[in-house]
Short mmCIF file of N, CA and C in Angstrom, two decimals:
data_model
loop_
_atom_site.label_atom_id
_atom_site.label_comp_id
_atom_site.label_asym_id
_atom_site.label_seq_id
_atom_site.Cartn_x
_atom_site.Cartn_y
_atom_site.Cartn_z
N UNK A 1 -55.97 -241.63 67.36
CA UNK A 1 -56.08 -240.79 68.52
C UNK A 1 -54.99 -239.72 68.45
N UNK A 2 -55.38 -238.45 68.70
CA UNK A 2 -54.43 -237.34 68.63
C UNK A 2 -53.50 -237.36 69.83
N UNK A 3 -52.25 -237.04 69.55
CA UNK A 3 -51.27 -236.97 70.64
C UNK A 3 -51.41 -235.65 71.36
N UNK A 4 -51.19 -235.67 72.65
CA UNK A 4 -51.22 -234.42 73.40
C UNK A 4 -49.88 -233.72 73.23
N UNK A 5 -49.92 -232.43 73.35
CA UNK A 5 -48.69 -231.64 73.20
C UNK A 5 -47.74 -231.98 74.35
N UNK A 6 -46.47 -232.04 74.01
CA UNK A 6 -45.45 -232.35 75.01
C UNK A 6 -44.79 -231.08 75.53
N UNK A 7 -45.47 -229.96 75.32
CA UNK A 7 -44.96 -228.68 75.78
C UNK A 7 -46.15 -227.78 76.10
N UNK A 8 -45.89 -226.77 76.89
CA UNK A 8 -46.92 -225.79 77.25
C UNK A 8 -46.96 -224.72 76.16
N UNK A 9 -48.08 -224.63 75.44
CA UNK A 9 -48.22 -223.72 74.31
C UNK A 9 -47.98 -222.28 74.73
N UNK A 10 -48.53 -221.88 75.86
CA UNK A 10 -48.37 -220.51 76.34
C UNK A 10 -46.90 -220.21 76.64
N UNK A 11 -46.23 -221.17 77.24
CA UNK A 11 -44.82 -221.00 77.58
C UNK A 11 -43.96 -220.82 76.32
N UNK A 12 -44.15 -221.66 75.33
CA UNK A 12 -43.32 -221.55 74.13
C UNK A 12 -43.69 -220.32 73.31
N UNK A 13 -44.95 -219.88 73.36
CA UNK A 13 -45.32 -218.63 72.70
C UNK A 13 -44.61 -217.46 73.38
N UNK A 14 -44.51 -217.51 74.70
CA UNK A 14 -43.76 -216.48 75.43
C UNK A 14 -42.30 -216.45 75.03
N UNK A 15 -41.73 -217.61 74.81
CA UNK A 15 -40.33 -217.67 74.37
C UNK A 15 -40.18 -217.09 72.97
N UNK A 16 -41.12 -217.39 72.08
CA UNK A 16 -41.07 -216.83 70.72
C UNK A 16 -41.21 -215.31 70.78
N UNK A 17 -42.12 -214.83 71.61
CA UNK A 17 -42.31 -213.39 71.76
C UNK A 17 -41.01 -212.72 72.19
N UNK A 18 -40.34 -213.32 73.15
CA UNK A 18 -39.08 -212.77 73.64
C UNK A 18 -38.01 -212.74 72.54
N UNK A 19 -37.94 -213.77 71.74
CA UNK A 19 -36.97 -213.83 70.63
C UNK A 19 -37.27 -212.72 69.63
N UNK A 20 -38.52 -212.60 69.22
CA UNK A 20 -38.89 -211.55 68.27
C UNK A 20 -38.64 -210.16 68.86
N UNK A 21 -38.91 -209.99 70.13
CA UNK A 21 -38.74 -208.71 70.81
C UNK A 21 -37.25 -208.33 70.80
N UNK A 22 -36.39 -209.28 71.05
CA UNK A 22 -34.94 -209.01 71.09
C UNK A 22 -34.34 -208.84 69.70
N UNK A 23 -34.79 -209.61 68.73
CA UNK A 23 -34.12 -209.65 67.43
C UNK A 23 -34.89 -208.99 66.29
N UNK A 24 -36.19 -208.84 66.44
CA UNK A 24 -37.01 -208.36 65.34
C UNK A 24 -37.47 -209.52 64.48
N UNK A 25 -38.38 -209.23 63.58
CA UNK A 25 -38.95 -210.27 62.74
C UNK A 25 -37.94 -210.75 61.70
N UNK A 26 -37.39 -209.84 60.95
CA UNK A 26 -36.52 -210.21 59.83
C UNK A 26 -35.24 -210.93 60.28
N UNK A 27 -34.70 -210.54 61.41
CA UNK A 27 -33.44 -211.14 61.89
C UNK A 27 -33.64 -212.46 62.61
N UNK A 28 -34.88 -212.83 62.84
CA UNK A 28 -35.17 -214.08 63.53
C UNK A 28 -35.39 -215.18 62.51
N UNK A 29 -34.54 -216.19 62.59
CA UNK A 29 -34.67 -217.33 61.66
C UNK A 29 -35.55 -218.41 62.29
N UNK A 30 -35.97 -219.33 61.46
CA UNK A 30 -36.74 -220.46 61.97
C UNK A 30 -35.88 -221.26 62.96
N UNK A 31 -34.60 -221.36 62.69
CA UNK A 31 -33.71 -222.08 63.60
C UNK A 31 -33.63 -221.37 64.95
N UNK A 32 -33.58 -220.03 64.95
CA UNK A 32 -33.60 -219.27 66.20
C UNK A 32 -34.86 -219.62 67.01
N UNK A 33 -35.98 -219.67 66.32
CA UNK A 33 -37.25 -219.94 66.99
C UNK A 33 -37.29 -221.36 67.55
N UNK A 34 -36.92 -222.33 66.73
CA UNK A 34 -36.92 -223.73 67.17
C UNK A 34 -36.01 -223.91 68.39
N UNK A 35 -34.81 -223.36 68.30
CA UNK A 35 -33.86 -223.49 69.41
C UNK A 35 -34.35 -222.75 70.66
N UNK A 36 -34.84 -221.53 70.47
CA UNK A 36 -35.27 -220.72 71.61
C UNK A 36 -36.55 -221.20 72.25
N UNK A 37 -37.43 -221.77 71.45
CA UNK A 37 -38.71 -222.26 71.98
C UNK A 37 -38.56 -223.66 72.57
N UNK A 38 -37.50 -224.37 72.18
CA UNK A 38 -37.26 -225.70 72.72
C UNK A 38 -38.23 -226.75 72.20
N UNK A 39 -38.71 -226.57 70.98
CA UNK A 39 -39.62 -227.55 70.38
C UNK A 39 -39.11 -227.91 68.98
N UNK A 40 -39.66 -228.97 68.44
CA UNK A 40 -39.29 -229.39 67.09
C UNK A 40 -39.96 -228.48 66.07
N UNK A 41 -39.32 -228.34 64.93
CA UNK A 41 -39.85 -227.51 63.86
C UNK A 41 -41.27 -227.95 63.47
N UNK A 42 -41.48 -229.24 63.35
CA UNK A 42 -42.79 -229.75 62.97
C UNK A 42 -43.84 -229.35 64.01
N UNK A 43 -43.48 -229.43 65.29
CA UNK A 43 -44.40 -229.05 66.35
C UNK A 43 -44.73 -227.56 66.27
N UNK A 44 -43.74 -226.76 65.93
CA UNK A 44 -43.97 -225.32 65.80
C UNK A 44 -44.97 -225.05 64.68
N UNK A 45 -44.75 -225.67 63.53
CA UNK A 45 -45.67 -225.47 62.41
C UNK A 45 -47.07 -226.00 62.73
N UNK A 46 -47.15 -227.18 63.34
CA UNK A 46 -48.44 -227.76 63.68
C UNK A 46 -49.22 -226.90 64.67
N UNK A 47 -48.51 -226.28 65.60
CA UNK A 47 -49.15 -225.52 66.66
C UNK A 47 -49.42 -224.07 66.27
N UNK A 48 -48.45 -223.44 65.63
CA UNK A 48 -48.55 -222.00 65.37
C UNK A 48 -48.66 -221.63 63.89
N UNK A 49 -48.46 -222.56 63.00
CA UNK A 49 -48.45 -222.21 61.59
C UNK A 49 -47.07 -221.73 61.18
N UNK A 50 -47.02 -220.81 60.25
CA UNK A 50 -45.73 -220.31 59.76
C UNK A 50 -45.16 -219.21 60.66
N UNK A 51 -44.00 -218.74 60.31
CA UNK A 51 -43.30 -217.71 61.10
C UNK A 51 -44.16 -216.46 61.25
N UNK A 52 -44.80 -216.04 60.17
CA UNK A 52 -45.61 -214.82 60.21
C UNK A 52 -46.79 -214.97 61.17
N UNK A 53 -47.46 -216.10 61.12
CA UNK A 53 -48.59 -216.34 62.02
C UNK A 53 -48.11 -216.38 63.47
N UNK A 54 -46.98 -217.01 63.69
CA UNK A 54 -46.39 -217.03 65.03
C UNK A 54 -46.08 -215.61 65.51
N UNK A 55 -45.55 -214.80 64.61
CA UNK A 55 -45.23 -213.42 64.95
C UNK A 55 -46.49 -212.65 65.35
N UNK A 56 -47.55 -212.80 64.58
CA UNK A 56 -48.80 -212.11 64.91
C UNK A 56 -49.31 -212.53 66.29
N UNK A 57 -49.21 -213.82 66.59
CA UNK A 57 -49.63 -214.31 67.91
C UNK A 57 -48.73 -213.74 69.01
N UNK A 58 -47.44 -213.61 68.72
CA UNK A 58 -46.51 -213.04 69.69
C UNK A 58 -46.82 -211.56 69.94
N UNK A 59 -47.14 -210.83 68.89
CA UNK A 59 -47.50 -209.41 69.04
C UNK A 59 -48.79 -209.27 69.85
N UNK A 60 -49.76 -210.12 69.57
CA UNK A 60 -51.01 -210.09 70.34
C UNK A 60 -50.74 -210.40 71.81
N UNK A 61 -49.91 -211.40 72.04
CA UNK A 61 -49.57 -211.76 73.43
C UNK A 61 -48.89 -210.61 74.13
N UNK A 62 -47.97 -209.95 73.43
CA UNK A 62 -47.26 -208.80 74.02
C UNK A 62 -48.26 -207.70 74.38
N UNK A 63 -49.17 -207.37 73.45
CA UNK A 63 -50.14 -206.31 73.69
C UNK A 63 -51.02 -206.64 74.89
N UNK A 64 -51.47 -207.88 74.98
CA UNK A 64 -52.29 -208.30 76.12
C UNK A 64 -51.50 -208.21 77.42
N UNK A 65 -50.25 -208.64 77.39
CA UNK A 65 -49.41 -208.58 78.59
C UNK A 65 -49.11 -207.15 79.01
N UNK A 66 -48.85 -206.29 78.04
CA UNK A 66 -48.59 -204.87 78.35
C UNK A 66 -49.81 -204.27 79.04
N UNK A 67 -50.98 -204.53 78.49
CA UNK A 67 -52.20 -204.00 79.09
C UNK A 67 -52.42 -204.55 80.50
N UNK A 68 -52.23 -205.85 80.66
CA UNK A 68 -52.45 -206.47 81.98
C UNK A 68 -51.47 -205.93 83.02
N UNK A 69 -50.21 -205.79 82.62
CA UNK A 69 -49.19 -205.30 83.56
C UNK A 69 -49.37 -203.83 83.91
N UNK A 70 -49.83 -203.05 82.95
CA UNK A 70 -49.78 -201.60 83.14
C UNK A 70 -51.13 -200.93 83.32
N UNK A 71 -52.22 -201.48 82.82
CA UNK A 71 -53.51 -200.81 82.94
C UNK A 71 -54.18 -201.09 84.28
N UNK A 72 -54.12 -202.34 84.71
CA UNK A 72 -54.76 -202.72 85.97
C UNK A 72 -54.31 -201.90 87.17
N UNK A 73 -53.00 -201.75 87.38
CA UNK A 73 -52.53 -200.99 88.54
C UNK A 73 -52.93 -199.51 88.53
N UNK A 74 -53.37 -199.00 87.40
CA UNK A 74 -53.77 -197.59 87.33
C UNK A 74 -55.00 -197.31 88.17
N UNK A 75 -55.85 -198.32 88.32
CA UNK A 75 -57.07 -198.14 89.11
C UNK A 75 -56.76 -197.84 90.57
N UNK A 76 -55.63 -198.32 91.06
CA UNK A 76 -55.27 -198.11 92.45
C UNK A 76 -54.59 -196.76 92.69
N UNK A 77 -54.30 -196.04 91.63
CA UNK A 77 -53.63 -194.74 91.78
C UNK A 77 -54.56 -193.76 92.50
N UNK A 78 -54.00 -192.95 93.40
CA UNK A 78 -54.84 -192.03 94.17
C UNK A 78 -55.41 -190.86 93.34
N UNK A 79 -54.73 -190.53 92.24
CA UNK A 79 -55.19 -189.43 91.39
C UNK A 79 -55.03 -189.83 89.92
N UNK A 80 -55.69 -189.08 89.06
CA UNK A 80 -55.56 -189.32 87.62
C UNK A 80 -54.13 -189.03 87.17
N UNK A 81 -53.56 -187.93 87.66
CA UNK A 81 -52.17 -187.60 87.30
C UNK A 81 -51.23 -188.74 87.68
N UNK A 82 -51.43 -189.29 88.85
CA UNK A 82 -50.57 -190.39 89.30
C UNK A 82 -50.78 -191.63 88.43
N UNK A 83 -51.99 -191.89 88.02
CA UNK A 83 -52.26 -193.04 87.14
C UNK A 83 -51.51 -192.88 85.82
N UNK A 84 -51.58 -191.69 85.24
CA UNK A 84 -50.89 -191.45 83.97
C UNK A 84 -49.38 -191.53 84.17
N UNK A 85 -48.91 -190.98 85.26
CA UNK A 85 -47.47 -191.05 85.57
C UNK A 85 -47.02 -192.51 85.69
N UNK A 86 -47.81 -193.34 86.34
CA UNK A 86 -47.46 -194.75 86.49
C UNK A 86 -47.34 -195.46 85.14
N UNK A 87 -48.22 -195.10 84.21
CA UNK A 87 -48.17 -195.69 82.87
C UNK A 87 -46.85 -195.32 82.19
N UNK A 88 -46.45 -194.07 82.29
CA UNK A 88 -45.20 -193.62 81.68
C UNK A 88 -43.99 -194.23 82.39
N UNK A 89 -44.02 -194.24 83.70
CA UNK A 89 -42.86 -194.75 84.44
C UNK A 89 -42.71 -196.26 84.31
N UNK A 90 -43.78 -196.96 84.00
CA UNK A 90 -43.67 -198.40 83.74
C UNK A 90 -42.77 -198.66 82.54
N UNK A 91 -42.75 -197.74 81.60
CA UNK A 91 -41.87 -197.86 80.43
C UNK A 91 -40.42 -197.61 80.83
N UNK A 92 -40.20 -196.62 81.68
CA UNK A 92 -38.84 -196.25 82.09
C UNK A 92 -38.25 -197.29 83.04
N UNK A 93 -39.04 -197.73 84.00
CA UNK A 93 -38.54 -198.62 85.05
C UNK A 93 -39.04 -200.04 84.84
N UNK A 94 -38.90 -200.55 83.65
CA UNK A 94 -39.33 -201.91 83.33
C UNK A 94 -38.40 -202.91 83.99
N UNK A 95 -38.82 -204.17 83.98
CA UNK A 95 -38.00 -205.23 84.56
C UNK A 95 -36.70 -205.36 83.76
N UNK A 96 -35.60 -205.52 84.47
CA UNK A 96 -34.29 -205.62 83.82
C UNK A 96 -34.18 -206.83 82.90
N UNK A 97 -34.94 -207.87 83.19
CA UNK A 97 -34.87 -209.09 82.38
C UNK A 97 -35.56 -208.92 81.02
N UNK A 98 -36.39 -207.90 80.90
CA UNK A 98 -37.09 -207.69 79.63
C UNK A 98 -36.17 -207.07 78.59
N UNK A 99 -36.40 -207.39 77.33
CA UNK A 99 -35.64 -206.71 76.28
C UNK A 99 -35.92 -205.20 76.32
N UNK A 100 -35.00 -204.43 75.80
CA UNK A 100 -35.19 -202.98 75.77
C UNK A 100 -36.28 -202.63 74.77
N UNK A 101 -36.99 -201.57 75.08
CA UNK A 101 -37.99 -201.07 74.16
C UNK A 101 -39.30 -201.81 74.22
N UNK A 102 -40.02 -201.77 73.12
CA UNK A 102 -41.40 -202.25 73.06
C UNK A 102 -41.60 -203.03 71.77
N UNK A 103 -42.12 -204.23 71.89
CA UNK A 103 -42.36 -205.05 70.70
C UNK A 103 -43.36 -204.39 69.76
N UNK A 104 -44.34 -203.67 70.29
CA UNK A 104 -45.31 -202.99 69.42
C UNK A 104 -44.64 -201.90 68.61
N UNK A 105 -43.81 -201.10 69.25
CA UNK A 105 -43.10 -200.04 68.54
C UNK A 105 -42.13 -200.65 67.54
N UNK A 106 -41.41 -201.68 67.96
CA UNK A 106 -40.49 -202.35 67.03
C UNK A 106 -41.25 -202.86 65.81
N UNK A 107 -42.41 -203.45 66.03
CA UNK A 107 -43.22 -203.97 64.93
C UNK A 107 -43.71 -202.85 64.02
N UNK A 108 -44.11 -201.75 64.63
CA UNK A 108 -44.58 -200.61 63.84
C UNK A 108 -43.47 -200.11 62.92
N UNK A 109 -42.28 -200.00 63.44
CA UNK A 109 -41.16 -199.46 62.67
C UNK A 109 -40.68 -200.47 61.62
N UNK A 110 -40.57 -201.73 62.01
CA UNK A 110 -40.00 -202.73 61.11
C UNK A 110 -40.97 -203.20 60.03
N UNK A 111 -42.25 -203.38 60.38
CA UNK A 111 -43.13 -204.11 59.48
C UNK A 111 -44.41 -203.39 59.04
N UNK A 112 -44.89 -202.44 59.80
CA UNK A 112 -46.21 -201.88 59.53
C UNK A 112 -46.37 -201.29 58.14
N UNK A 113 -45.33 -200.73 57.58
CA UNK A 113 -45.43 -200.10 56.27
C UNK A 113 -45.83 -201.09 55.19
N UNK A 114 -45.32 -202.32 55.28
CA UNK A 114 -45.58 -203.30 54.23
C UNK A 114 -46.33 -204.54 54.69
N UNK A 115 -46.79 -204.56 55.93
CA UNK A 115 -47.52 -205.72 56.44
C UNK A 115 -48.80 -205.25 57.13
N UNK A 116 -49.92 -205.25 56.40
CA UNK A 116 -51.17 -204.73 56.96
C UNK A 116 -51.66 -205.49 58.20
N UNK A 117 -51.36 -206.78 58.30
CA UNK A 117 -51.80 -207.53 59.48
C UNK A 117 -51.06 -207.06 60.72
N UNK A 118 -49.77 -206.83 60.61
CA UNK A 118 -49.01 -206.31 61.74
C UNK A 118 -49.48 -204.90 62.06
N UNK A 119 -49.67 -204.08 61.04
CA UNK A 119 -50.15 -202.71 61.25
C UNK A 119 -51.47 -202.71 62.00
N UNK A 120 -52.37 -203.62 61.64
CA UNK A 120 -53.66 -203.71 62.33
C UNK A 120 -53.48 -204.04 63.81
N UNK A 121 -52.61 -205.00 64.11
CA UNK A 121 -52.38 -205.39 65.52
C UNK A 121 -51.78 -204.23 66.31
N UNK A 122 -50.80 -203.56 65.71
CA UNK A 122 -50.15 -202.44 66.39
C UNK A 122 -51.14 -201.30 66.60
N UNK A 123 -51.88 -200.95 65.55
CA UNK A 123 -52.83 -199.85 65.66
C UNK A 123 -53.92 -200.14 66.68
N UNK A 124 -54.35 -201.38 66.74
CA UNK A 124 -55.36 -201.76 67.74
C UNK A 124 -54.83 -201.56 69.16
N UNK A 125 -53.61 -202.01 69.39
CA UNK A 125 -53.02 -201.85 70.73
C UNK A 125 -52.78 -200.38 71.05
N UNK A 126 -52.28 -199.62 70.08
CA UNK A 126 -52.07 -198.19 70.29
C UNK A 126 -53.39 -197.49 70.57
N UNK A 127 -54.43 -197.87 69.84
CA UNK A 127 -55.75 -197.26 70.04
C UNK A 127 -56.25 -197.51 71.46
N UNK A 128 -56.07 -198.73 71.95
CA UNK A 128 -56.52 -199.04 73.32
C UNK A 128 -55.80 -198.16 74.35
N UNK A 129 -54.51 -197.96 74.16
CA UNK A 129 -53.75 -197.12 75.10
C UNK A 129 -54.22 -195.68 75.01
N UNK A 130 -54.41 -195.18 73.80
CA UNK A 130 -54.87 -193.80 73.64
C UNK A 130 -56.27 -193.63 74.22
N UNK A 131 -57.11 -194.63 74.04
CA UNK A 131 -58.46 -194.60 74.61
C UNK A 131 -58.40 -194.55 76.13
N UNK A 132 -57.53 -195.35 76.72
CA UNK A 132 -57.36 -195.35 78.16
C UNK A 132 -56.93 -193.96 78.64
N UNK A 133 -55.95 -193.39 77.94
CA UNK A 133 -55.50 -192.04 78.31
C UNK A 133 -56.65 -191.04 78.21
N UNK A 134 -57.44 -191.13 77.16
CA UNK A 134 -58.56 -190.20 77.01
C UNK A 134 -59.56 -190.35 78.15
N UNK A 135 -59.84 -191.58 78.54
CA UNK A 135 -60.77 -191.81 79.65
C UNK A 135 -60.23 -191.21 80.95
N UNK A 136 -58.94 -191.41 81.19
CA UNK A 136 -58.33 -190.84 82.40
C UNK A 136 -58.37 -189.32 82.37
N UNK A 137 -58.03 -188.75 81.22
CA UNK A 137 -58.02 -187.29 81.10
C UNK A 137 -59.42 -186.73 81.27
N UNK A 138 -60.41 -187.36 80.66
CA UNK A 138 -61.80 -186.92 80.80
C UNK A 138 -62.21 -186.92 82.28
N UNK A 139 -61.85 -187.99 82.96
CA UNK A 139 -62.15 -188.08 84.40
C UNK A 139 -61.45 -186.96 85.17
N UNK A 140 -60.18 -186.73 84.87
CA UNK A 140 -59.43 -185.68 85.56
C UNK A 140 -59.93 -184.28 85.25
N UNK A 141 -60.37 -184.07 84.02
CA UNK A 141 -60.93 -182.76 83.66
C UNK A 141 -62.27 -182.54 84.35
N UNK A 142 -63.08 -183.58 84.44
CA UNK A 142 -64.39 -183.45 85.09
C UNK A 142 -64.25 -183.14 86.58
N UNK A 143 -63.21 -183.68 87.20
CA UNK A 143 -63.01 -183.44 88.64
C UNK A 143 -62.25 -182.15 88.90
N UNK A 144 -61.72 -181.52 87.85
CA UNK A 144 -60.94 -180.29 88.02
C UNK A 144 -59.47 -180.55 88.30
N UNK A 145 -59.07 -181.82 88.35
CA UNK A 145 -57.67 -182.14 88.62
C UNK A 145 -56.76 -181.77 87.45
N UNK A 146 -57.26 -181.93 86.22
CA UNK A 146 -56.47 -181.65 85.02
C UNK A 146 -57.02 -180.45 84.27
N UNK A 147 -56.16 -179.81 83.53
CA UNK A 147 -56.57 -178.67 82.73
C UNK A 147 -57.61 -179.09 81.69
N UNK A 148 -58.56 -178.19 81.48
CA UNK A 148 -59.58 -178.41 80.45
C UNK A 148 -59.32 -177.48 79.26
N UNK A 149 -58.12 -176.92 79.20
CA UNK A 149 -57.78 -175.98 78.13
C UNK A 149 -57.73 -176.65 76.77
N UNK A 150 -57.49 -177.95 76.75
CA UNK A 150 -57.45 -178.71 75.50
C UNK A 150 -58.44 -179.86 75.60
N UNK A 151 -59.01 -180.27 74.47
CA UNK A 151 -59.92 -181.42 74.51
C UNK A 151 -59.20 -182.69 74.97
N UNK A 152 -59.92 -183.53 75.67
CA UNK A 152 -59.34 -184.77 76.20
C UNK A 152 -58.74 -185.63 75.08
N UNK A 153 -59.43 -185.69 73.95
CA UNK A 153 -58.92 -186.51 72.84
C UNK A 153 -57.59 -185.98 72.31
N UNK A 154 -57.46 -184.66 72.23
CA UNK A 154 -56.20 -184.07 71.75
C UNK A 154 -55.07 -184.31 72.75
N UNK A 155 -55.36 -184.15 74.02
CA UNK A 155 -54.35 -184.42 75.05
C UNK A 155 -53.95 -185.89 75.04
N UNK A 156 -54.92 -186.77 74.88
CA UNK A 156 -54.63 -188.21 74.85
C UNK A 156 -53.74 -188.55 73.66
N UNK A 157 -54.01 -187.99 72.51
CA UNK A 157 -53.18 -188.24 71.33
C UNK A 157 -51.76 -187.73 71.55
N UNK A 158 -51.64 -186.56 72.14
CA UNK A 158 -50.32 -185.99 72.43
C UNK A 158 -49.56 -186.86 73.43
N UNK A 159 -50.22 -187.26 74.50
CA UNK A 159 -49.57 -188.10 75.51
C UNK A 159 -49.20 -189.46 74.93
N UNK A 160 -50.07 -190.02 74.11
CA UNK A 160 -49.75 -191.32 73.53
C UNK A 160 -48.54 -191.21 72.62
N UNK A 161 -48.47 -190.16 71.84
CA UNK A 161 -47.31 -189.93 70.99
C UNK A 161 -46.03 -189.86 71.83
N UNK A 162 -46.10 -189.16 72.94
CA UNK A 162 -44.94 -189.05 73.83
C UNK A 162 -44.59 -190.41 74.45
N UNK A 163 -45.61 -191.19 74.78
CA UNK A 163 -45.39 -192.51 75.35
C UNK A 163 -44.70 -193.44 74.35
N UNK A 164 -45.13 -193.38 73.09
CA UNK A 164 -44.48 -194.18 72.05
C UNK A 164 -43.03 -193.73 71.88
N UNK A 165 -42.81 -192.42 71.88
CA UNK A 165 -41.44 -191.90 71.79
C UNK A 165 -40.58 -192.35 72.96
N UNK A 166 -41.17 -192.38 74.13
CA UNK A 166 -40.44 -192.85 75.32
C UNK A 166 -40.06 -194.32 75.17
N UNK A 167 -40.95 -195.10 74.57
CA UNK A 167 -40.67 -196.52 74.35
C UNK A 167 -39.48 -196.70 73.40
N UNK A 168 -39.30 -195.75 72.50
CA UNK A 168 -38.13 -195.77 71.62
C UNK A 168 -36.89 -195.34 72.40
N UNK A 169 -37.02 -194.29 73.18
CA UNK A 169 -35.87 -193.77 73.92
C UNK A 169 -35.25 -194.79 74.87
N UNK A 170 -36.07 -195.64 75.48
CA UNK A 170 -35.51 -196.61 76.43
C UNK A 170 -34.60 -197.62 75.73
N UNK A 171 -34.71 -197.71 74.41
CA UNK A 171 -33.80 -198.58 73.65
C UNK A 171 -32.45 -197.93 73.44
N UNK A 172 -32.42 -196.60 73.49
CA UNK A 172 -31.20 -195.89 73.12
C UNK A 172 -30.44 -195.28 74.28
N UNK A 173 -31.05 -195.22 75.45
CA UNK A 173 -30.35 -194.64 76.59
C UNK A 173 -30.69 -195.39 77.87
N UNK A 174 -29.71 -195.49 78.73
CA UNK A 174 -29.92 -196.07 80.06
C UNK A 174 -29.99 -194.97 81.11
N UNK A 175 -29.96 -193.71 80.67
CA UNK A 175 -29.96 -192.56 81.56
C UNK A 175 -31.36 -192.35 82.15
N UNK A 176 -31.60 -192.93 83.30
CA UNK A 176 -32.92 -192.87 83.93
C UNK A 176 -33.31 -191.43 84.29
N UNK A 177 -32.33 -190.61 84.66
CA UNK A 177 -32.63 -189.21 84.98
C UNK A 177 -33.18 -188.49 83.76
N UNK A 178 -32.57 -188.72 82.61
CA UNK A 178 -33.05 -188.10 81.37
C UNK A 178 -34.45 -188.59 81.04
N UNK A 179 -34.66 -189.90 81.15
CA UNK A 179 -35.98 -190.47 80.85
C UNK A 179 -37.04 -189.93 81.82
N UNK A 180 -36.67 -189.83 83.10
CA UNK A 180 -37.61 -189.30 84.09
C UNK A 180 -37.93 -187.84 83.80
N UNK A 181 -36.95 -187.09 83.36
CA UNK A 181 -37.16 -185.69 82.99
C UNK A 181 -38.14 -185.58 81.83
N UNK A 182 -38.02 -186.49 80.86
CA UNK A 182 -38.96 -186.51 79.74
C UNK A 182 -40.37 -186.77 80.25
N UNK A 183 -40.52 -187.72 81.15
CA UNK A 183 -41.83 -188.02 81.73
C UNK A 183 -42.38 -186.79 82.44
N UNK A 184 -41.59 -186.17 83.31
CA UNK A 184 -42.03 -185.03 84.09
C UNK A 184 -42.45 -183.87 83.17
N UNK A 185 -41.64 -183.60 82.16
CA UNK A 185 -41.95 -182.49 81.24
C UNK A 185 -43.20 -182.80 80.43
N UNK A 186 -43.34 -184.02 79.97
CA UNK A 186 -44.52 -184.42 79.19
C UNK A 186 -45.79 -184.24 80.03
N UNK A 187 -45.74 -184.70 81.25
CA UNK A 187 -46.94 -184.67 82.09
C UNK A 187 -47.28 -183.26 82.57
N UNK A 188 -46.36 -182.32 82.41
CA UNK A 188 -46.63 -180.94 82.77
C UNK A 188 -47.77 -180.34 81.95
N UNK A 189 -48.04 -180.89 80.77
CA UNK A 189 -49.13 -180.38 79.93
C UNK A 189 -50.50 -180.62 80.58
N UNK A 190 -50.56 -181.49 81.56
CA UNK A 190 -51.82 -181.80 82.20
C UNK A 190 -52.29 -180.73 83.17
N UNK A 191 -51.39 -179.80 83.49
CA UNK A 191 -51.75 -178.71 84.38
C UNK A 191 -51.51 -179.01 85.83
#
């Protein structure tokens, strides 16, 4: 008869995600993971496989959480501009308990060049965000709220690039005024 897990899989995956987010893949040892997750090494291997597989699951969890935290509230925004602003400001005004920056961006910089599986996960998440931006821009252009001087896809790509850059900036500065200025200037392209 199989033994039931003596830990909550989702909870320990969240702990692993946090460790990878704070330290990166290469700097995170198996001992860091075992200690931080609060489980035995054997249990980690039995449940998640090797470090790389655990990392991929952590990246997927992060992407799902980012979307859940940030995409859902956009529907309640009174305007398209406000929805896009909320997406950008969620990066600037994140919870203080969260590590700085973005696990997806960290993964892209650290691993994507030589790890196609990580690159696929990152590109998929980035594509979803860019797609969301394009949908919002298309809606705003159709209603006349946003400029139609540029194609929605081009504006979405530009905004997504700025959003990724903002995710990097939050790692390097605590100057909220500067970050807010970047958001305001970026969103000025919307008309």
